[in-house]
XYZ file of C-alpha atoms in Angstrom:
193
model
C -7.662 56.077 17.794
C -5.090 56.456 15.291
C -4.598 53.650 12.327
C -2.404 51.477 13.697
C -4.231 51.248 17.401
C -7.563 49.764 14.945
C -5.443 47.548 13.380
C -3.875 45.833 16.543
C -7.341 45.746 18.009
C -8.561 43.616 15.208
C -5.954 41.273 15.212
C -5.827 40.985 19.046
C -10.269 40.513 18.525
C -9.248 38.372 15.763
C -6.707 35.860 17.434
C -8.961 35.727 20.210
C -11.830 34.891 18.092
C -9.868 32.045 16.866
C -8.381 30.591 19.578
C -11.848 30.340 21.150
C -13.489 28.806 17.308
C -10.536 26.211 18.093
C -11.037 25.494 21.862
C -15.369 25.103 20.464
C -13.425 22.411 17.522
C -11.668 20.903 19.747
C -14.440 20.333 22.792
C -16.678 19.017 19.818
C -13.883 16.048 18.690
C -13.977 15.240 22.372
C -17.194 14.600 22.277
C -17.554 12.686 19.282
C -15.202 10.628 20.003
C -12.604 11.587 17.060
C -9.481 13.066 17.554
C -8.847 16.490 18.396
C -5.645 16.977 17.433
C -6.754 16.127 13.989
C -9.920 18.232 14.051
C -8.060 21.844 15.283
C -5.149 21.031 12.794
C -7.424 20.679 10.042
C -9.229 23.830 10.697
C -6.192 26.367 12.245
C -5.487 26.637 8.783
C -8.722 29.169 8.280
C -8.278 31.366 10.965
C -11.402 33.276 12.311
C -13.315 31.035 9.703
C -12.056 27.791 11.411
C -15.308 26.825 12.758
C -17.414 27.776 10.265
C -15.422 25.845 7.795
C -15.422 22.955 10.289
C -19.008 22.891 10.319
C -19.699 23.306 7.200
C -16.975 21.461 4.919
C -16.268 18.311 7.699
C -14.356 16.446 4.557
C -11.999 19.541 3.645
C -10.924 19.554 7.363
C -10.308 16.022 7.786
C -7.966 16.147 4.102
C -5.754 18.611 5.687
C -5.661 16.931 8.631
C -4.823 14.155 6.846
C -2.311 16.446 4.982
C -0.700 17.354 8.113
C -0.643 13.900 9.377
C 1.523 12.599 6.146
C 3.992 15.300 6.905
C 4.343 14.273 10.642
C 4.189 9.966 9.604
C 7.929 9.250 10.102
C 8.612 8.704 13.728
C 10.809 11.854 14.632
C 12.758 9.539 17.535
C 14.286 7.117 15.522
C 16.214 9.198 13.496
C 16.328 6.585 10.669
C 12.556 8.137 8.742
C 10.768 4.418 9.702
C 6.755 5.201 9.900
C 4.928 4.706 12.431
C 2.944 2.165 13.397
C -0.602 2.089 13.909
C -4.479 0.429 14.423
C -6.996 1.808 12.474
C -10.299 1.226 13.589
C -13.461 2.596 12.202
C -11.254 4.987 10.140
C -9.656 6.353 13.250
C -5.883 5.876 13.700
C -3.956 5.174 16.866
C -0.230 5.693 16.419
C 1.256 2.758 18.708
C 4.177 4.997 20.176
C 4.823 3.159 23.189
C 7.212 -0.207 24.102
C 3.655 -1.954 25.565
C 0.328 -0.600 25.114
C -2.541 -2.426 27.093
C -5.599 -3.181 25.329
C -8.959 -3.472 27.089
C -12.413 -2.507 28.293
C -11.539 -1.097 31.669
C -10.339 2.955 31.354
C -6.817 2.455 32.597
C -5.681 0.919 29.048
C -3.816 2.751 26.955
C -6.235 1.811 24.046
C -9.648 1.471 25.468
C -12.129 -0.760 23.469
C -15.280 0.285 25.070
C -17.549 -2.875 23.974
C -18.796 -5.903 26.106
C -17.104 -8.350 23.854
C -13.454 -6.826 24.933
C -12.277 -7.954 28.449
C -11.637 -5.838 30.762
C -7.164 -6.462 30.075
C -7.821 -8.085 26.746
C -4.492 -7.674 25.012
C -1.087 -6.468 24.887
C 0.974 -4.960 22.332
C 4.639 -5.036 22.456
C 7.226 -3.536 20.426
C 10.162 -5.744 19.743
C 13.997 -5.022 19.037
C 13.030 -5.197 15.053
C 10.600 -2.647 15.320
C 7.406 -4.533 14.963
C 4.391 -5.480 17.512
C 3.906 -8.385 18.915
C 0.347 -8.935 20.066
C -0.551 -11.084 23.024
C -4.188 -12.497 24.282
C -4.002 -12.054 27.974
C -6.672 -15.437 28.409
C -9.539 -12.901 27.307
C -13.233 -14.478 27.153
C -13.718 -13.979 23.428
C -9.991 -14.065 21.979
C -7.958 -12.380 19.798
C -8.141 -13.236 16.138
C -5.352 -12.327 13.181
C -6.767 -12.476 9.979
C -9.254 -14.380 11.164
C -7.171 -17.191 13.378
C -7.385 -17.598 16.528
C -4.129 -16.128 18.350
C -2.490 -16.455 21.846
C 0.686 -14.223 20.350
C 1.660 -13.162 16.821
C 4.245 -10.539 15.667
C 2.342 -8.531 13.196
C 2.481 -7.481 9.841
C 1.611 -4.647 8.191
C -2.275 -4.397 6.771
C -2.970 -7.485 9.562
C -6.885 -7.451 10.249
C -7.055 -7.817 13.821
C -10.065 -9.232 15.895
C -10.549 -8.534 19.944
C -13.851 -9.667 20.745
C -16.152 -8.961 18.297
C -14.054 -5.608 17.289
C -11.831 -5.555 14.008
C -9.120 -3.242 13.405
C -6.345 -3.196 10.893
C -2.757 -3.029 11.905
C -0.645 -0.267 8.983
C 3.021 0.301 8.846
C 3.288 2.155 6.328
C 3.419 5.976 6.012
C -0.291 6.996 6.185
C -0.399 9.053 3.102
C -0.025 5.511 1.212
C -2.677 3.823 -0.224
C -4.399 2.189 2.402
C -6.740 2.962 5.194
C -6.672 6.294 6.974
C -7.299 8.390 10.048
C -5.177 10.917 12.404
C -5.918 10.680 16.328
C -2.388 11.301 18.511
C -3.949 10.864 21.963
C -2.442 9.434 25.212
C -5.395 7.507 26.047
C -7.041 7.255 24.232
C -10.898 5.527 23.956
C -12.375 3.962 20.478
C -15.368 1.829 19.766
């Protein structure tokens, strides 16, 4: 084989090496339960070294995620650079992207709070013509709580602590690369707790 034939054999053994280290990275965030979006754009950056690095710097990974995930904060849609709202719970961010997002126990929510505290429909979020949520108990055995008050609907406000059941989970506005707490996930449905 001449020079050049080696050399496009290792790249081709070399992309396929890494597209397999991310499939591995990404299976692995599945599994976890963290976000694999995140996790594989944390690591791409490393190339055939993606998993190892994954494994064995977790926190490195997660700030370029995060890095990535400032870049991408501004809803692309709008047009107007507004961020993008979002619940963080345990450190884990769900970009609310939707007009109404369903919030309950049962699988076909589009955030599912898997904990026997959260009703099966527990809540509703849904966005109004300003821009912000408005969050709605649907009659849920162990209520809804803002900032610790008892709710049946609220429009919320950015760093709101919100309570379903016995879960707590903060309610952000602002770009995520602000002070404040953080996390990436950009899933469909997407499962927490």
């Amino acid at each position: 084989m001449h020079g050049p034939s080696w050399i496009n054999l290792l790249l081709g053994a070399g992309l396929a090496l890494w597209v397999v280290e991310l499939l591995v990275i990404w299976r692995a965030a599945t599994r976890e339960g963290a976000d694999p979006i995140a996790r594989v754009s944390g690591a791409a950056i490393f190339f055939v070294l993606a998993l190892p690095v994954a494994i064995a710097a977790p926190d490195l990974v997660e700030r370029l995620a995060g890095f990535w995930e400032r870049l991408t904060a501004f809803d692309a849609g709008s047009g107007r650079g507004e961020p993008v709202a979002r619940l963080v719970i345990g450190g884990k961010s769900f970009p609310l992207t939707g007009e109404r997002i369903r919030i309950g126990r049962f699988g076909n929510n589009d955030l599912v709070l898997d904990h026997p505290t959260v009703s099966a429909y527990h809540a509703e979020l849904v966005r109004r013509p300003d821009g912000r949520y408005e969050l709605t108990d649907n009659a849920s055995s162990n209520g809804t709580r803002i900032n610790g008050t008892p709710i049946r609907s609220a429009v919320l406000r950015d760093g709101d602590l919100i309570t379903i059941g016995a879960l707590s989970m903060h309610y952000l506005m602002r770009p995520a690369g602000e002070p404040g707490l953080e996390g990436a996930p950009r899933l469909s449905r997407r499962r927490a707790g």
